[in-house]
Amino acid sequence: MSRGDYNYVYNSYNIGDIELVNGTVNASSGGIVGYFDTTGNLVIENCYNIGILKSSRNIGAIVGSGSKTLKNCFYLENLQEGYGNISENNATSINEQQLKGDKDINGKVLVDILNEYVDDVKEKEGIQLKKWIHSSDGYPIFE
């Protein structure tokens, strides 16, 4: 990612596996962003990752390394194959049933949580984001 005061990633998801091979000492892998230069601030909101992460370096369910703020981000439990700490502050670990909406997260299904954020951003900031639906296999995707 680039340098700057603030960089934003809204409304995103990853379903592909990620493997970092022969990375340098500072190499990182993450479900949404691998590495972010710490001279700026990265804000990631309303996302999820279900891809398995394989690495012998820095690893994160949402961001591999760098200064970040996470809001309304989710990741599938047990994603890690490798070393490092995959847990993320301010991101929620969910299971397959919660991901597909078969089980709620604090009384709501994931697609509804993601869409509430979309509605809130539109109302407060005037930003039009795509709505979420369940795909035929149950995973949240864009309308």
PDB file of C-alpha atoms in Angstrom:
ATOM      1  CA  MET A   1       0.000   0.000   0.000  1.00  0.00           C
ATOM      2  CA  SER A   2       1.073   3.583  -0.507  1.00  0.00           C
ATOM      3  CA  ARG A   3       2.335   6.211   1.878  1.00  0.00           C
ATOM      4  CA  GLY A   4       0.050   8.989   3.020  1.00  0.00           C
ATOM      5  CA  ASP A   5      -1.865  10.393   5.946  1.00  0.00           C
ATOM      6  CA  TYR A   6      -4.892   8.109   5.614  1.00  0.00           C
ATOM      7  CA  ASN A   7      -5.621   5.250   3.250  1.00  0.00           C
ATOM      8  CA  TYR A   8      -9.009   3.527   3.263  1.00  0.00           C
ATOM      9  CA  VAL A   9     -10.271   0.098   2.268  1.00  0.00           C
ATOM     10  CA  TYR A  10     -14.064  -0.211   2.463  1.00  0.00           C
ATOM     11  CA  ASN A  11     -16.386  -3.125   1.785  1.00  0.00           C
ATOM     12  CA  SER A  12     -14.012  -5.866   0.690  1.00  0.00           C
ATOM     13  CA  TYR A  13     -13.482  -9.583   1.033  1.00  0.00           C
ATOM     14  CA  ASN A  14     -10.996 -12.320   0.241  1.00  0.00           C
ATOM     15  CA  ILE A  15     -11.835 -15.979  -0.326  1.00  0.00           C
ATOM     16  CA  GLY A  16      -8.516 -17.071  -1.850  1.00  0.00           C
ATOM     17  CA  ASP A  17      -5.658 -18.741  -0.027  1.00  0.00           C
ATOM     18  CA  ILE A  18      -2.489 -16.669   0.359  1.00  0.00           C
ATOM     19  CA  GLU A  19       1.020 -18.083   0.608  1.00  0.00           C
ATOM     20  CA  LEU A  20       4.150 -16.033   1.173  1.00  0.00           C
ATOM     21  CA  VAL A  21       7.120 -17.907  -0.296  1.00  0.00           C
ATOM     22  CA  ASN A  22      10.754 -16.891   0.304  1.00  0.00           C
ATOM     23  CA  GLY A  23       9.830 -13.518   1.769  1.00  0.00           C
ATOM     24  CA  THR A  24      12.377 -11.118   3.152  1.00  0.00           C
ATOM     25  CA  VAL A  25      12.671 -10.483   6.886  1.00  0.00           C
ATOM     26  CA  ASN A  26      10.044  -7.713   6.677  1.00  0.00           C
ATOM     27  CA  ALA A  27       7.655  -9.580   4.366  1.00  0.00           C
ATOM     28  CA  SER A  28       4.055  -9.910   5.520  1.00  0.00           C
ATOM     29  CA  SER A  29       0.876 -11.578   4.365  1.00  0.00           C
ATOM     30  CA  GLY A  30      -2.677 -10.688   5.285  1.00  0.00           C
ATOM     31  CA  GLY A  31      -6.166 -11.541   4.122  1.00  0.00           C
ATOM     32  CA  ILE A  32      -6.987  -8.025   2.897  1.00  0.00           C
ATOM     33  CA  VAL A  33      -3.629  -6.166   3.008  1.00  0.00           C
ATOM     34  CA  GLY A  34      -0.203  -7.759   3.310  1.00  0.00           C
ATOM     35  CA  TYR A  35       1.955  -4.826   4.384  1.00  0.00           C
ATOM     36  CA  PHE A  36       1.270  -1.178   5.040  1.00  0.00           C
ATOM     37  CA  ASP A  37       4.012   1.413   5.453  1.00  0.00           C
ATOM     38  CA  THR A  38       3.748   2.654   9.010  1.00  0.00           C
ATOM     39  CA  THR A  39       4.347   6.313   8.087  1.00  0.00           C
ATOM     40  CA  GLY A  40       0.610   6.676   7.408  1.00  0.00           C
ATOM     41  CA  ASN A  41      -2.632   5.282   8.736  1.00  0.00           C
ATOM     42  CA  LEU A  42      -4.597   2.472   7.169  1.00  0.00           C
ATOM     43  CA  VAL A  43      -8.322   2.220   7.849  1.00  0.00           C
ATOM     44  CA  ILE A  44     -10.084  -0.999   6.841  1.00  0.00           C
ATOM     45  CA  GLU A  45     -13.819  -1.221   7.371  1.00  0.00           C
ATOM     46  CA  ASN A  46     -16.565  -3.719   6.599  1.00  0.00           C
ATOM     47  CA  CYS A  47     -14.608  -6.682   5.310  1.00  0.00           C
ATOM     48  CA  TYR A  48     -14.039 -10.382   5.761  1.00  0.00           C
ATOM     49  CA  ASN A  49     -11.355 -12.933   4.961  1.00  0.00           C
ATOM     50  CA  ILE A  50     -11.748 -16.700   4.702  1.00  0.00           C
ATOM     51  CA  GLY A  51      -8.544 -17.478   2.781  1.00  0.00           C
ATOM     52  CA  ILE A  52      -5.976 -19.717   4.469  1.00  0.00           C
ATOM     53  CA  LEU A  53      -2.733 -17.858   5.187  1.00  0.00           C
ATOM     54  CA  LYS A  54       0.596 -19.682   4.830  1.00  0.00           C
ATOM     55  CA  SER A  55       3.793 -17.930   5.797  1.00  0.00           C
ATOM     56  CA  SER A  56       6.921 -18.158   7.903  1.00  0.00           C
ATOM     57  CA  ARG A  57       6.881 -14.373   8.363  1.00  0.00           C
ATOM     58  CA  ASN A  58       4.428 -11.767   9.658  1.00  0.00           C
ATOM     59  CA  ILE A  59       0.867 -12.913   9.203  1.00  0.00           C
ATOM     60  CA  GLY A  60      -2.529 -11.390   9.945  1.00  0.00           C
ATOM     61  CA  ALA A  61      -6.103 -12.401   9.282  1.00  0.00           C
ATOM     62  CA  ILE A  62      -6.847  -8.932   7.875  1.00  0.00           C
ATOM     63  CA  VAL A  63      -3.483  -7.077   7.753  1.00  0.00           C
ATOM     64  CA  GLY A  64      -0.048  -8.714   7.838  1.00  0.00           C
ATOM     65  CA  SER A  65       1.754  -5.767   9.393  1.00  0.00           C
ATOM     66  CA  GLY A  66       1.627  -2.007   9.650  1.00  0.00           C
ATOM     67  CA  SER A  67      -0.334   0.662  11.484  1.00  0.00           C
ATOM     68  CA  LYS A  68      -4.054   0.098  11.031  1.00  0.00           C
ATOM     69  CA  THR A  69      -7.552   0.723  12.281  1.00  0.00           C
ATOM     70  CA  LEU A  70     -10.104  -2.032  11.751  1.00  0.00           C
ATOM     71  CA  LYS A  71     -13.863  -1.651  12.042  1.00  0.00           C
ATOM     72  CA  ASN A  72     -16.538  -4.235  11.303  1.00  0.00           C
ATOM     73  CA  CYS A  73     -14.010  -6.792  10.005  1.00  0.00           C
ATOM     74  CA  PHE A  74     -14.370 -10.561  10.281  1.00  0.00           C
ATOM     75  CA  TYR A  75     -12.196 -13.588   9.611  1.00  0.00           C
ATOM     76  CA  LEU A  76     -12.812 -17.314   9.553  1.00  0.00           C
ATOM     77  CA  GLU A  77     -11.366 -19.087  12.579  1.00  0.00           C
ATOM     78  CA  ASN A  78      -8.382 -21.418  12.088  1.00  0.00           C
ATOM     79  CA  LEU A  79      -7.003 -19.668   8.975  1.00  0.00           C
ATOM     80  CA  GLN A  80      -3.348 -19.965   9.828  1.00  0.00           C
ATOM     81  CA  GLU A  81      -0.810 -22.398   8.441  1.00  0.00           C
ATOM     82  CA  GLY A  82       2.587 -21.105   9.425  1.00  0.00           C
ATOM     83  CA  TYR A  83       4.065 -18.864  12.060  1.00  0.00           C
ATOM     84  CA  GLY A  84       3.115 -15.569  13.627  1.00  0.00           C
ATOM     85  CA  ASN A  85      -0.003 -14.317  15.323  1.00  0.00           C
ATOM     86  CA  ILE A  86      -3.079 -14.302  13.117  1.00  0.00           C
ATOM     87  CA  SER A  87      -5.449 -12.667  15.581  1.00  0.00           C
ATOM     88  CA  GLU A  88      -6.421  -9.060  14.918  1.00  0.00           C
ATOM     89  CA  ASN A  89      -7.452  -6.375  17.364  1.00  0.00           C
ATOM     90  CA  ASN A  90     -10.912  -5.064  16.499  1.00  0.00           C
ATOM     91  CA  ALA A  91     -11.637  -7.909  14.064  1.00  0.00           C
ATOM     92  CA  THR A  92     -13.970 -10.758  14.915  1.00  0.00           C
ATOM     93  CA  SER A  93     -13.186 -14.435  14.479  1.00  0.00           C
ATOM     94  CA  ILE A  94     -16.235 -16.294  13.133  1.00  0.00           C
ATOM     95  CA  ASN A  95     -17.010 -19.895  12.256  1.00  0.00           C
ATOM     96  CA  GLU A  96     -18.387 -21.333   9.007  1.00  0.00           C
ATOM     97  CA  GLN A  97     -21.998 -21.294  10.262  1.00  0.00           C
ATOM     98  CA  GLN A  98     -21.761 -17.602  11.185  1.00  0.00           C
ATOM     99  CA  LEU A  99     -20.140 -16.780   7.858  1.00  0.00           C
ATOM    100  CA  LYS A 100     -22.977 -18.354   5.886  1.00  0.00           C
ATOM    101  CA  GLY A 101     -25.732 -16.930   8.077  1.00  0.00           C
ATOM    102  CA  ASP A 102     -26.780 -20.264   9.598  1.00  0.00           C
ATOM    103  CA  LYS A 103     -25.814 -18.961  13.046  1.00  0.00           C
ATOM    104  CA  ASP A 104     -25.996 -15.366  14.247  1.00  0.00           C
ATOM    105  CA  ILE A 105     -23.288 -13.070  15.583  1.00  0.00           C
ATOM    106  CA  ASN A 106     -24.644 -11.214  18.613  1.00  0.00           C
ATOM    107  CA  GLY A 107     -28.218 -11.637  17.365  1.00  0.00           C
ATOM    108  CA  LYS A 108     -27.638 -10.753  13.686  1.00  0.00           C
ATOM    109  CA  VAL A 109     -26.456 -12.629  10.608  1.00  0.00           C
ATOM    110  CA  LEU A 110     -23.236 -11.475   8.924  1.00  0.00           C
ATOM    111  CA  VAL A 111     -24.866 -10.156   5.729  1.00  0.00           C
ATOM    112  CA  ASP A 112     -27.166  -7.940   7.808  1.00  0.00           C
ATOM    113  CA  ILE A 113     -24.206  -6.627   9.844  1.00  0.00           C
ATOM    114  CA  LEU A 114     -22.296  -5.797   6.643  1.00  0.00           C
ATOM    115  CA  ASN A 115     -25.348  -4.100   5.083  1.00  0.00           C
ATOM    116  CA  GLU A 116     -26.050  -2.014   8.188  1.00  0.00           C
ATOM    117  CA  TYR A 117     -22.551  -0.595   7.801  1.00  0.00           C
ATOM    118  CA  VAL A 118     -23.191   0.149   4.092  1.00  0.00           C
ATOM    119  CA  ASP A 119     -26.383   2.027   5.007  1.00  0.00           C
ATOM    120  CA  ASP A 120     -24.633   3.913   7.816  1.00  0.00           C
ATOM    121  CA  VAL A 121     -21.754   5.058   5.574  1.00  0.00           C
ATOM    122  CA  LYS A 122     -24.184   6.240   2.918  1.00  0.00           C
ATOM    123  CA  GLU A 123     -26.212   8.206   5.449  1.00  0.00           C
ATOM    124  CA  LYS A 124     -23.278   9.759   7.351  1.00  0.00           C
ATOM    125  CA  GLU A 125     -20.660  10.222   4.635  1.00  0.00           C
ATOM    126  CA  GLY A 126     -22.597  10.089   1.378  1.00  0.00           C
ATOM    127  CA  ILE A 127     -20.474   7.209   0.074  1.00  0.00           C
ATOM    128  CA  GLN A 128     -22.364   4.669  -2.049  1.00  0.00           C
ATOM    129  CA  LEU A 129     -21.137   1.128  -1.367  1.00  0.00           C
ATOM    130  CA  LYS A 130     -22.455  -2.111  -2.812  1.00  0.00           C
ATOM    131  CA  LYS A 131     -24.901  -4.152  -0.739  1.00  0.00           C
ATOM    132  CA  TRP A 132     -24.184  -7.729   0.335  1.00  0.00           C
ATOM    133  CA  ILE A 133     -26.190 -10.890  -0.407  1.00  0.00           C
ATOM    134  CA  HIS A 134     -25.618 -14.602   0.167  1.00  0.00           C
ATOM    135  CA  SER A 135     -24.164 -16.446  -2.822  1.00  0.00           C
ATOM    136  CA  SER A 136     -25.535 -19.854  -3.837  1.00  0.00           C
ATOM    137  CA  ASP A 137     -22.939 -21.505  -1.570  1.00  0.00           C
ATOM    138  CA  GLY A 138     -23.843 -19.219   1.345  1.00  0.00           C
ATOM    139  CA  TYR A 139     -20.860 -16.864   1.367  1.00  0.00           C
ATOM    140  CA  PRO A 140     -21.470 -13.083   1.455  1.00  0.00           C
ATOM    141  CA  ILE A 141     -20.857 -11.438  -1.928  1.00  0.00           C
ATOM    142  CA  PHE A 142     -21.833  -8.129  -3.519  1.00  0.00           C
ATOM    143  CA  GLU A 143     -25.253  -7.663  -5.088  1.00  0.00           C
TER     144      GLU A 143
END
